[in-house]
Coordinates of C-alpha atoms and ligand atoms in Angstrom, one line a residue:
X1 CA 0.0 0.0 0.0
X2 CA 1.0 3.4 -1.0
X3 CA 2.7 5.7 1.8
X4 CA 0.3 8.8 1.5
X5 CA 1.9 12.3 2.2
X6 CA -1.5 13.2 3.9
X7 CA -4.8 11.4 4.6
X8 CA -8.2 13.7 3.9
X9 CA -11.0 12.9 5.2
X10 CA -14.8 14.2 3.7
X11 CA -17.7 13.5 5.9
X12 CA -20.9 14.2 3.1
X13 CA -20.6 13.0 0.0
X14 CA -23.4 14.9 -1.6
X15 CA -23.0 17.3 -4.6
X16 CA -20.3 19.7 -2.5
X17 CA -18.2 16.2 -1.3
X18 CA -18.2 14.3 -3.7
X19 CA -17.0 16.6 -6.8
X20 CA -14.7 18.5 -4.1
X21 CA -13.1 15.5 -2.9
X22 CA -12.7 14.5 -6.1
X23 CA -10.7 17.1 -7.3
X24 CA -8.3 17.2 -4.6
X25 CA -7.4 13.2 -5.2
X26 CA -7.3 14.3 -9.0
X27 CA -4.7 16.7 -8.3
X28 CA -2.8 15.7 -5.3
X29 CA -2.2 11.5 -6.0
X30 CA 0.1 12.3 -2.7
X31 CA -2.4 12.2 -0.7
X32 CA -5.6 9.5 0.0
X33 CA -8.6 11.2 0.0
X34 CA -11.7 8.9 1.5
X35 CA -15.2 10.8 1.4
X36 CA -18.0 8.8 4.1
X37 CA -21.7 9.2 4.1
X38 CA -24.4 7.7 6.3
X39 CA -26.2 7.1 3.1
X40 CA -25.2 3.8 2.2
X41 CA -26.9 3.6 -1.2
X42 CA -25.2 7.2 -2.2
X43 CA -22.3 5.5 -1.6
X44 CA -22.9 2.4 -3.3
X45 CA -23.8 4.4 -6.3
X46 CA -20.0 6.6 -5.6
X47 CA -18.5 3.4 -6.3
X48 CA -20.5 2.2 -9.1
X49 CA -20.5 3.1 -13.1
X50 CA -23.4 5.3 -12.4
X51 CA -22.2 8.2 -9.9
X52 CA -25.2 9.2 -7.3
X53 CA -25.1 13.3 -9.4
X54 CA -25.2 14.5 -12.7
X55 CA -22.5 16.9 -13.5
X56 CA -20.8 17.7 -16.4
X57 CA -17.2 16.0 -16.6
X58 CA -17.1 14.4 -13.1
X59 CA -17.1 11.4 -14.1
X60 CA -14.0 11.3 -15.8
X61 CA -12.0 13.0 -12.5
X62 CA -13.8 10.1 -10.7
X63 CA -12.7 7.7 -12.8
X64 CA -9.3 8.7 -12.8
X65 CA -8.5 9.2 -9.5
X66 CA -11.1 6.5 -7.8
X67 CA -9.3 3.5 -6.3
X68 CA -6.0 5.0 -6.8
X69 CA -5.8 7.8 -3.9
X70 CA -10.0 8.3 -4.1
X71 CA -11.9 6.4 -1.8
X72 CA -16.1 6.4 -0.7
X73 CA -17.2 4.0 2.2
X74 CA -19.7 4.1 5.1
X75 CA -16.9 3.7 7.6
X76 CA -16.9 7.4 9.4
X77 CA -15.3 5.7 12.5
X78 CA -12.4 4.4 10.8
X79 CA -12.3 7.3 8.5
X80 CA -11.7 10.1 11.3
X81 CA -9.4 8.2 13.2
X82 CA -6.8 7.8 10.4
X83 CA -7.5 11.4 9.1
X84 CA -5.1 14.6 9.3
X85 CA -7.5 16.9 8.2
X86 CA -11.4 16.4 7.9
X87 CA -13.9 18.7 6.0
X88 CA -17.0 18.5 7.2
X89 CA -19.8 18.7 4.4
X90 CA -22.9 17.5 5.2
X91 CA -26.1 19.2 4.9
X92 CA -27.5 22.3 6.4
X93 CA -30.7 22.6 5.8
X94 CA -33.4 25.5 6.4
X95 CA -34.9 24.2 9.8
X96 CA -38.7 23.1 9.6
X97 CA -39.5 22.9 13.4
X98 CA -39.2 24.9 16.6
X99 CA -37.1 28.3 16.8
X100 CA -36.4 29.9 13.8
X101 CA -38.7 27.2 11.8
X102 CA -38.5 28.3 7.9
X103 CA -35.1 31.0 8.5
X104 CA -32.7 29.1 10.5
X105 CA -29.9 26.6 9.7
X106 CA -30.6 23.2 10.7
X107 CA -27.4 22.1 12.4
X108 CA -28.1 18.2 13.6
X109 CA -26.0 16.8 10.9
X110 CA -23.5 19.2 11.5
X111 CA -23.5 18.7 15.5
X112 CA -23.7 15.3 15.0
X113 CA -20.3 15.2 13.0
X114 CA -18.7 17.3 15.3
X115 CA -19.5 14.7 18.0
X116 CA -18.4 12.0 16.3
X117 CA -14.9 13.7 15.4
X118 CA -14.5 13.9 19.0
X119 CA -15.3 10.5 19.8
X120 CA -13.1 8.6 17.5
X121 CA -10.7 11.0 17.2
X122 CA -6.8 9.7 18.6
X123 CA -4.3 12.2 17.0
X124 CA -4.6 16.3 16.4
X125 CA -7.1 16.9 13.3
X126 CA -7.9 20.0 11.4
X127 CA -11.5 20.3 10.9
X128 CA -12.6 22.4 7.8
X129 CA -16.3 23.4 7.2
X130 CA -17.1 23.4 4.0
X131 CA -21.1 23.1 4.9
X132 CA -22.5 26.9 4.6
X133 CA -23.2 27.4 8.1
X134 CA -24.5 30.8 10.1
X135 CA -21.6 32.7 11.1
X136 CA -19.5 31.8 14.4
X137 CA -20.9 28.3 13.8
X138 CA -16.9 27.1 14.4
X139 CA -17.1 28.8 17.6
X140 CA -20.0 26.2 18.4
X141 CA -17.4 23.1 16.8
X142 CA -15.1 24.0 18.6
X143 CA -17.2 24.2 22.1
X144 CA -18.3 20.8 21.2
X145 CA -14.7 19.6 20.6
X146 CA -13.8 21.2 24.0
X147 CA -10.8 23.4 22.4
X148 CA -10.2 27.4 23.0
X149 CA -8.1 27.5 19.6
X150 CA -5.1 25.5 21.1
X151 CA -4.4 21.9 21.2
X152 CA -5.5 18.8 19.4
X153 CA -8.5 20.3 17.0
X154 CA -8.2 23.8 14.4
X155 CA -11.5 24.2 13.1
X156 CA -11.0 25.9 9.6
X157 CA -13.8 27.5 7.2
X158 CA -13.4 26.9 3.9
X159 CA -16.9 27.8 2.1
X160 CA -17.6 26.0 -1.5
X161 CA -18.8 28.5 -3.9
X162 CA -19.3 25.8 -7.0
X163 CA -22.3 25.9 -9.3
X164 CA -24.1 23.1 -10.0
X165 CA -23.7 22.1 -13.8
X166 CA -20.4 23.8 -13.6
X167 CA -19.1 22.5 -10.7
X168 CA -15.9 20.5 -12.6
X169 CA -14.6 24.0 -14.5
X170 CA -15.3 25.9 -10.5
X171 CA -13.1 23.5 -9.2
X172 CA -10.5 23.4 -11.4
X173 CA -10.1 27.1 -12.3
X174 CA -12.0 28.6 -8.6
X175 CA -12.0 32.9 -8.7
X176 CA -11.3 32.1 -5.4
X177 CA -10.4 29.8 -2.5
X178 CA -11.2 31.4 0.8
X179 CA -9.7 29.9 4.2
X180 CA -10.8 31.5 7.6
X181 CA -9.2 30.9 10.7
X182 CA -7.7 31.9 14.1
X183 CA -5.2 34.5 13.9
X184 CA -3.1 33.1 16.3
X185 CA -0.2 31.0 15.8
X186 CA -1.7 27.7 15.5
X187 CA -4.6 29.1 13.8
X188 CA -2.2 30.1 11.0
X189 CA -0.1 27.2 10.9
X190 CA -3.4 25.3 9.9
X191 CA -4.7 27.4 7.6
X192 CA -1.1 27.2 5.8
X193 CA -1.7 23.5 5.6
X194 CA -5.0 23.9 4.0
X195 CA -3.3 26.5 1.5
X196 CA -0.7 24.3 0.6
X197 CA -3.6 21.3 -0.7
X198 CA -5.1 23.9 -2.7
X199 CA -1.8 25.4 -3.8
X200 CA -1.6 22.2 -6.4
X201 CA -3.5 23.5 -8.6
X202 CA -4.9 26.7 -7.6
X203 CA -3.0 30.1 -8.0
X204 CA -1.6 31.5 -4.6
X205 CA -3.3 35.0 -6.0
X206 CA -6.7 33.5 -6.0
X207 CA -6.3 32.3 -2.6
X208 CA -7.9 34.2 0.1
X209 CA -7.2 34.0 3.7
X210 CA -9.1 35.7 6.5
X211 CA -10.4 35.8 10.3
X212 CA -12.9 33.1 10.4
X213 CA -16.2 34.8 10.8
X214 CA -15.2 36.9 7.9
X215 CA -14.9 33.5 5.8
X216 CA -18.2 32.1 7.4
X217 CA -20.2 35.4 6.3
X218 CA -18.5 35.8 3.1
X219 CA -20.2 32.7 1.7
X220 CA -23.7 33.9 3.2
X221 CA -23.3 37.1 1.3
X222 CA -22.0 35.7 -1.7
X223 CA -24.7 33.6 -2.5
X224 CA -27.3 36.7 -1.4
X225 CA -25.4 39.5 -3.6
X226 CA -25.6 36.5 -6.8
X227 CA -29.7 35.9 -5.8
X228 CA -30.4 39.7 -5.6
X229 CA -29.0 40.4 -8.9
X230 CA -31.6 37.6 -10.3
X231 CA -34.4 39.3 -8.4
X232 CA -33.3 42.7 -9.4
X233 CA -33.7 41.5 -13.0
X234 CA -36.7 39.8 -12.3
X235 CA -38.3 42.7 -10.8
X236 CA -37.5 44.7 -14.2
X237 CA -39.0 42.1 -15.9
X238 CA -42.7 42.9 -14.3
X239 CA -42.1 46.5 -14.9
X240 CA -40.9 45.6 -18.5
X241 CA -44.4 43.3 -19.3
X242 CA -46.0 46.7 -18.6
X243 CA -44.3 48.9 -20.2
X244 CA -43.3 47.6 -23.2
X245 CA -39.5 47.7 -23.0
X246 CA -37.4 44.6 -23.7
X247 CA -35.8 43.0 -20.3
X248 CA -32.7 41.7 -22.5
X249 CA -32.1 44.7 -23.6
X250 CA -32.3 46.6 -20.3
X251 CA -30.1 44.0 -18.7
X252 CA -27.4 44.6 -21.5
X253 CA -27.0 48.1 -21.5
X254 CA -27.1 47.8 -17.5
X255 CA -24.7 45.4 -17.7
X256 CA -21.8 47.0 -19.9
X257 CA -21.4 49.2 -17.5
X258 CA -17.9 47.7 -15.6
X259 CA -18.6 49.0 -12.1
X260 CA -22.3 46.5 -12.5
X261 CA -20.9 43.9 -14.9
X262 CA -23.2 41.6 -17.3
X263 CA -23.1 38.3 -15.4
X264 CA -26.2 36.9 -13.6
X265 CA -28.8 39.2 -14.8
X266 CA -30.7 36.5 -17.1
X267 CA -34.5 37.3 -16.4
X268 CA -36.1 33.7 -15.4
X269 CA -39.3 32.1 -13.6
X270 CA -37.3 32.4 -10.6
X271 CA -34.2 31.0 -8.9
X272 CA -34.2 27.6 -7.6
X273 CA -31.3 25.6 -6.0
X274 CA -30.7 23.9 -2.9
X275 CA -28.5 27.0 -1.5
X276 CA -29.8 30.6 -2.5
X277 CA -32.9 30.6 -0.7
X278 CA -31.4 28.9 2.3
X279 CA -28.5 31.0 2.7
X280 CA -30.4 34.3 2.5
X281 CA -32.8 32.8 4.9
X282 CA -30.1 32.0 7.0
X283 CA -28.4 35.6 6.9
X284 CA -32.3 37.1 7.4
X285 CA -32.7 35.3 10.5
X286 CA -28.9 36.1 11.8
X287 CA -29.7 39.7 11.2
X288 CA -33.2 39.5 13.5
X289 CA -31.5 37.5 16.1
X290 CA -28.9 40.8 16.7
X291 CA -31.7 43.2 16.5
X292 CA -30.9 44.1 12.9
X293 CA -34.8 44.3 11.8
X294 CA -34.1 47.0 8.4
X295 CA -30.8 44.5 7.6
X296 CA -33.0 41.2 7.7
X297 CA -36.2 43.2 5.5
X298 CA -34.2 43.9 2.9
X299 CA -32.7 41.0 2.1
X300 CA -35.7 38.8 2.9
X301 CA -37.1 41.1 -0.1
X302 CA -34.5 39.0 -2.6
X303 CA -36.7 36.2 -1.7
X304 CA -40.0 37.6 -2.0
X305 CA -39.8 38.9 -5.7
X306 CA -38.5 35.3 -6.2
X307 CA -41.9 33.8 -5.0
X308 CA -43.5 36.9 -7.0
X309 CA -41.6 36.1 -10.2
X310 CA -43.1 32.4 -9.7
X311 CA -46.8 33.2 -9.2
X312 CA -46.5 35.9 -12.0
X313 CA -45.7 33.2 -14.1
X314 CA -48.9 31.2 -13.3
X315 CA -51.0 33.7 -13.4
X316 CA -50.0 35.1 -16.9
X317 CA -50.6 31.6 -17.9
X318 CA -53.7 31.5 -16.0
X319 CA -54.9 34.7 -17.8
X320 CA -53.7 34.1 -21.0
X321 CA -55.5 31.1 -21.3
X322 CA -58.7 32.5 -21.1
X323 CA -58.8 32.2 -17.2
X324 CA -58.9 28.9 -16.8
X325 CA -56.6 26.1 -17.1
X326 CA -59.2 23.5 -15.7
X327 CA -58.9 20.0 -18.1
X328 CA -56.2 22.1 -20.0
X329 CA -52.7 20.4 -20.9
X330 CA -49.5 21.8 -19.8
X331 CA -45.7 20.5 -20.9
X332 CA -42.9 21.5 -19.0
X333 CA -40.2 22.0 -20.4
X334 CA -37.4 21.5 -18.1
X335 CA -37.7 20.5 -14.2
X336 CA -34.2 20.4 -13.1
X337 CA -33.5 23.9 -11.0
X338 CA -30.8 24.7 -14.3
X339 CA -29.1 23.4 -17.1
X340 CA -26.8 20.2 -16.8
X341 CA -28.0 19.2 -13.6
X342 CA -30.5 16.5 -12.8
X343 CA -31.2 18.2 -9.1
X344 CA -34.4 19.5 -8.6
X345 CA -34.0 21.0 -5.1
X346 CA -36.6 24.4 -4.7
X347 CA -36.7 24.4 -8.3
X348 CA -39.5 26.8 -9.5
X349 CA -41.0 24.0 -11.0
X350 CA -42.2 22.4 -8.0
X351 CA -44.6 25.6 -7.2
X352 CA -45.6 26.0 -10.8
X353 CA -46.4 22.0 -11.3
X354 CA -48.0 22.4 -7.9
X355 CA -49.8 26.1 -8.5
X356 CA -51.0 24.6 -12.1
X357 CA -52.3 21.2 -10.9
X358 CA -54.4 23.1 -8.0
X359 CA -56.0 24.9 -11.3
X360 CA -57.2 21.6 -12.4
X361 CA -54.9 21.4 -15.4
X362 CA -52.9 18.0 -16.1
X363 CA -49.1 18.3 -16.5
X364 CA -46.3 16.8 -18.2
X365 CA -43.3 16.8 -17.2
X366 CA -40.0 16.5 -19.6
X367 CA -36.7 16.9 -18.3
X368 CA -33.3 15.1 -19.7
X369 CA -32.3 14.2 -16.4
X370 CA -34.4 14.9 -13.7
X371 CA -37.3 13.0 -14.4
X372 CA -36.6 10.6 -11.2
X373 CA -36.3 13.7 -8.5
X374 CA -39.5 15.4 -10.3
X375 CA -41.7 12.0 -9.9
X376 CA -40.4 12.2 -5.7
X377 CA -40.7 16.1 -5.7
X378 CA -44.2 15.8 -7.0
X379 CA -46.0 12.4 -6.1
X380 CA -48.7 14.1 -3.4
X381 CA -50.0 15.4 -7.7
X382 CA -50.8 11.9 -8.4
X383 CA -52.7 11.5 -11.7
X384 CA -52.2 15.4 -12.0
X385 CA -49.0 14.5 -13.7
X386 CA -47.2 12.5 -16.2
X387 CA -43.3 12.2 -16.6
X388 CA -42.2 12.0 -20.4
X389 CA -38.8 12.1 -21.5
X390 CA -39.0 12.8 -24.7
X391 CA -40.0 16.4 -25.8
X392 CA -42.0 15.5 -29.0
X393 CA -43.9 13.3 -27.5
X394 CA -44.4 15.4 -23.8
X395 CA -46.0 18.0 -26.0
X396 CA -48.0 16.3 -28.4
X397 CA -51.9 17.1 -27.2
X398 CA -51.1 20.0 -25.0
X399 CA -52.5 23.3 -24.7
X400 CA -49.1 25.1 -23.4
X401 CA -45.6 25.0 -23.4
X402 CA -43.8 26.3 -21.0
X403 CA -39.6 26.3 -20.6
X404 CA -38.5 26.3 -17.0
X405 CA -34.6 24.6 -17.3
X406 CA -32.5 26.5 -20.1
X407 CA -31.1 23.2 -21.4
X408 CA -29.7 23.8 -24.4
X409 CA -31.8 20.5 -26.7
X410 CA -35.1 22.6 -26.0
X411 CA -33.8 25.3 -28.9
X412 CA -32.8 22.7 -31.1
X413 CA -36.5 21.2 -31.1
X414 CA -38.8 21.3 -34.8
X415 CA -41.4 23.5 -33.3
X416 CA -43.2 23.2 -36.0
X417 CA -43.8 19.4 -35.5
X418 CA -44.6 20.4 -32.3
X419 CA -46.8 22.8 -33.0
X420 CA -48.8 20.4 -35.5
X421 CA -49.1 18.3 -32.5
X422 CA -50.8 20.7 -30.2
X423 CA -54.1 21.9 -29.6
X424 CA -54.9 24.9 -30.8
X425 CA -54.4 27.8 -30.2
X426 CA -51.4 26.8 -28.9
X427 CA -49.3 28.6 -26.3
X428 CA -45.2 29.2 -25.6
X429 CA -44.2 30.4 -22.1
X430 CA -40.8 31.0 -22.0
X431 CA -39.6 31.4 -18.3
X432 CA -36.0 31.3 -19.5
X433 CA -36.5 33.4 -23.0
X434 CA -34.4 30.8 -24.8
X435 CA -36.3 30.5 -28.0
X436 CA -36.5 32.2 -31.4
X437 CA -39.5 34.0 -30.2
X438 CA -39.9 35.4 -33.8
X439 CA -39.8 31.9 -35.8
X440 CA -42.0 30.7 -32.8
X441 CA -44.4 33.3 -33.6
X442 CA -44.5 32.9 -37.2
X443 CA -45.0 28.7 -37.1
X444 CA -48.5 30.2 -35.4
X445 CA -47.7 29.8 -31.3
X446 CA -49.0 32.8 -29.6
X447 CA -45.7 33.5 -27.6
X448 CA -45.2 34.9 -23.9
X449 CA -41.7 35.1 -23.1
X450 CA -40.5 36.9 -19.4
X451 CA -40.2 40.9 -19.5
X452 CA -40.4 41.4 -23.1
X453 CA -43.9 42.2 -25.5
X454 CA -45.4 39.1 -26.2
Ligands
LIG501 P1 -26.2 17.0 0.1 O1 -27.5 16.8 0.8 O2 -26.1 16.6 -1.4 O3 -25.1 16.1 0.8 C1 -24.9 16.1 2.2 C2 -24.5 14.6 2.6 O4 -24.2 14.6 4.0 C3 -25.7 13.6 2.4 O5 -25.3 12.6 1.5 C4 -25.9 13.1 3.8 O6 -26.3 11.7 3.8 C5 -24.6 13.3 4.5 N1 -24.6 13.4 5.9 C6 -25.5 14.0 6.7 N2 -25.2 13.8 8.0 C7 -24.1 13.0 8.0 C8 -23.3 12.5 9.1 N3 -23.6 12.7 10.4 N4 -22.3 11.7 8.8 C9 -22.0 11.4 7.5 N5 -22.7 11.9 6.4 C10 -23.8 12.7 6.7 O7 -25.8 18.5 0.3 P2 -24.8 19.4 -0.6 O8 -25.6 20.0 -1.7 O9 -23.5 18.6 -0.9 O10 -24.5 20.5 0.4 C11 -23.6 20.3 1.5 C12 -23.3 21.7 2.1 O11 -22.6 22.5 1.1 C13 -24.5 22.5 2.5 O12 -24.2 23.3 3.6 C14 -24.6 23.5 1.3 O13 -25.2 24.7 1.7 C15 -23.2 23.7 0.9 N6 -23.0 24.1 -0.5 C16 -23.7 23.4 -1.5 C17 -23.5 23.7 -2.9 C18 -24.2 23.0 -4.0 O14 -24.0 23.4 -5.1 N7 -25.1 22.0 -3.7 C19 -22.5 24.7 -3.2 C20 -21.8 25.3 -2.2 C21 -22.1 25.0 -0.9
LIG502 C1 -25.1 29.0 -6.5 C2 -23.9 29.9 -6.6 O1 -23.7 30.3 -8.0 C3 -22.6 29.2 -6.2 O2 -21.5 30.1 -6.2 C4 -22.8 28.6 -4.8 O3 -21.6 27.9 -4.4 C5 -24.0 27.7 -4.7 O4 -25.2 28.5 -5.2 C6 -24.3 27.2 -3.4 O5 -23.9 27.8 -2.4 O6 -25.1 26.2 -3.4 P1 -26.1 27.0 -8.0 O7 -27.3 27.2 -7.1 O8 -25.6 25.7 -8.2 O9 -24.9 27.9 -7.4 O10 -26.4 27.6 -9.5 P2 -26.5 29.1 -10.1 O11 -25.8 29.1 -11.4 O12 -26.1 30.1 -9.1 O13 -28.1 29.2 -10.3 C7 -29.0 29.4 -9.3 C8 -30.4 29.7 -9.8 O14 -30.4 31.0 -10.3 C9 -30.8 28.7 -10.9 O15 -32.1 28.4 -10.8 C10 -30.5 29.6 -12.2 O16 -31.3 29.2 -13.3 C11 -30.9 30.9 -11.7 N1 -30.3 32.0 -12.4 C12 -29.0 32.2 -12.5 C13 -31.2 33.0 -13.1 O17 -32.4 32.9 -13.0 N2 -30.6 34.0 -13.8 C14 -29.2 34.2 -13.8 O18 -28.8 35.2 -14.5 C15 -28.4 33.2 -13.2

């Protein structure tokens, strides 16, 4: 057996774990890298042909680097024992019960981990969070580890700031790694060791280092800054429906300016993901808990439009149709929260297959590769809905289309077989503005696409 310089251990090996772990064994064969789980079947499916996520090009760095220095098992006890360093990434949900129900970070798993660390652990460790957690939550790990900063545990933040469907590229080429820690000696001589994994591959410029409840907030505020420039856009978008101007447009002249740049300001249904919502929720209910009510309003507001942008959506379609959808047939286009991902967690197709079915109209549901997380996210719908791969044949017989994941086969598609398909007159909702609105048009669709003249 190989003489590893270091031994990594991931506790989580979800979409953060897995692909992360995976690129540190990728580029650092020096050292072993073993991700656990409490999921057995997730990591089952880790070590099988057919990885438990869909992501663009991970299966090739998994490939590569499994077996040889990249390894998944159930065995957390044995895991942390032999570890040097242990990032913690398990989930972190919004909590549903009790205090803070709906706003608040669910920390069970988390505790839980950081019990377990303590229990099996031997030797020193460096614990990294890599979970998005509130801020001073390493405060609370270390409390539970009993250490003041000194001794056998540094607990480390090191927030993941990958994209879903681009998670491979994030990794590889990150804008930024940020480690928090202590500022005190040993605080710094373990956030050197955590440079010097990343320093493999990643640039020392694009390497960030800070205090740690600066690195713990930083990722809250990331993720809030990226969802209020969606809802900013969306916002526009109402105003543009009204007014006649063209949301495109506005968001490209906006964006050339430098000091507001042209990224993330792509008018949609709404943002979905596992994180955005979460994390704002999360820096809402921080702010209330220090008094901060004006701080936690206006960021709750990012929020808020994104529910609006949603139940616009309905309700044009609602009103378009004659006001009523009852016996009408809708295809969605798309279910997974974006493109190149199969996860459907809070995408705005949950609300809008729920919102639509409560209207008495049937759905279908067509999505590359989210079909098996849309039939869990929506079985309380029942007959409400059917699950169709194929695009041609989802649409054939419906009233409505309407694009909710940008994947890029949906403007490749003969819309005019489509069309010939349909009932008439047949309807295009585009909640991602994808299409050829024009060609759309002139096949015979009548065409609604988000903050521009229909
Ligand atoms: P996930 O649900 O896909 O994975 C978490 C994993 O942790 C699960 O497989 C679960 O079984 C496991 N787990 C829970 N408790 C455990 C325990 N006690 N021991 C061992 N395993 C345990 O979640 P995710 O999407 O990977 O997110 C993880 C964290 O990373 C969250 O805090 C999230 O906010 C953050 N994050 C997520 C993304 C993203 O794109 N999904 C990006 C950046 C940050
Ligand atoms: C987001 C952040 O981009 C990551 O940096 C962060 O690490 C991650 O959350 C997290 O903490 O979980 P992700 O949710 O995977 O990543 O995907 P995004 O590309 O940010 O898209 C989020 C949602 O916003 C999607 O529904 C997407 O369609 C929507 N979106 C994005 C828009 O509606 N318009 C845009 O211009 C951009």
């Amino acid at each position: 057996m190989t003489d590893f310089e270091k031994k990594i251990l991931c506790i989580g090996a979800g979409y953060v774990g897995g692909p992360t772990m995976a690129m540190i064994a990728l580029k650092c064969p020096q050292y072993k890298v073993h991700v656990v789980d409490i999921n057995p079947d997730r990591i089952d499916a880790w070590n099988s042909q057919e990885l438990p996520i869909y992501e663009p090009g991970l299966e090739e760095v998994v490939f590569e680097a499994r077996g040889r220095n990249l390894f998944f098992s159930t065995d957390i006890q044995e895991g942390i024992e032999e570890a040097d360093i242990i990032f913690v990434s398990v989930n972190t949900p919004t909590k549903t019960f009790g205090e803070g129900a709906g706003m608040a970070a669910d920390l069970q798993y988390w505790e839980k981990t950081a019990r377990q660390i303590l229990e099996c652990s031997k030797s020193p460790k460096i614990i990294v969070e890599k979970s998005t957690v509130p801020v001073r939550t390493a405060q609370a790990m270390e409390r539970i580890l009993g250490t003041d900063g000194s001794g056998k545990f540094q607990v480390l933040s090191n927030p993941e700031f990958l994209a879903e469907g681009t998670a491979i590229e994030d990794l590889k080429c990150p804008d930024r790694v940020l480690i928090g820690s202590r500022l005190t000696e040993e605080g710094l001589k373990a956030r050197d060791e955590l440079v010097s994994i990343y320093a493999n591959w990643v640039p020392k410029e694009n390497i960030v280092t800070s205090d740690t409840w600066s690195s713990e907030l930083s990722k809250l505020v990331a993720n809030a800054f990226l969802a209020q420039r969606i809802s900013s856009i969306n916002a526009i978008s109402a105003l543009c429906e009204k007014t006649g101007a063209d949301v495109s447009r506005v968001a490209y002249a906006v964006g050339k300016d430098g000091r507001i740049g042209d990224k993330f300001l792509k008018s949609s249904v709404g943002f979905g993901g596992s994180c955005f919502k979460k994390d704002i929720l999360n820096l809402v209910y921080l702010c209330r808990s220090y008094g901060l009510q004006e701080v936690a309003d206006y960021w709750e507001q990012v929020v808020k439009i994104n529910e609006y942008q949603k139940e616009r959506f309905v309700l044009n379609m609602l009103h378009t149709m004659f006001d009523t959808l009852a016996g009408k047939r809708i295809c969605l286009l798309g279910f997974a929260f974006k493109a190149d991902t199969g996860d459907t967690r809070e995408t705005p197709g949950i609300y809008i297959a729920q919102r639509l079915a409560e209207e008495h109209c049937r759905v279908v549901v067509s999505d590359p590769q989210a079909l098996d997380n849309a039939k869990i996210d929506l079985k309380d719908l029942g007959d409400a809905v059917s699950y169709v791969e194929d695009p041609y044949e989802a649409a054939a017989d419906c009233d409505a289309l309407a694009v909710l994941t940008e994947w890029n086969l949906y403007k490749e598609l003969d819309y005019t077989k489509i069309y010939n398909s349909m009932t008439k007159p047949a309807f295009v909702f585009d909640g991602r503005n994808i299409l050829d609105h024009q060609a759309l048009h002139d096949i015979g669709f009548n065409v609604f696409p988000i903050g521009k003249p229909a």
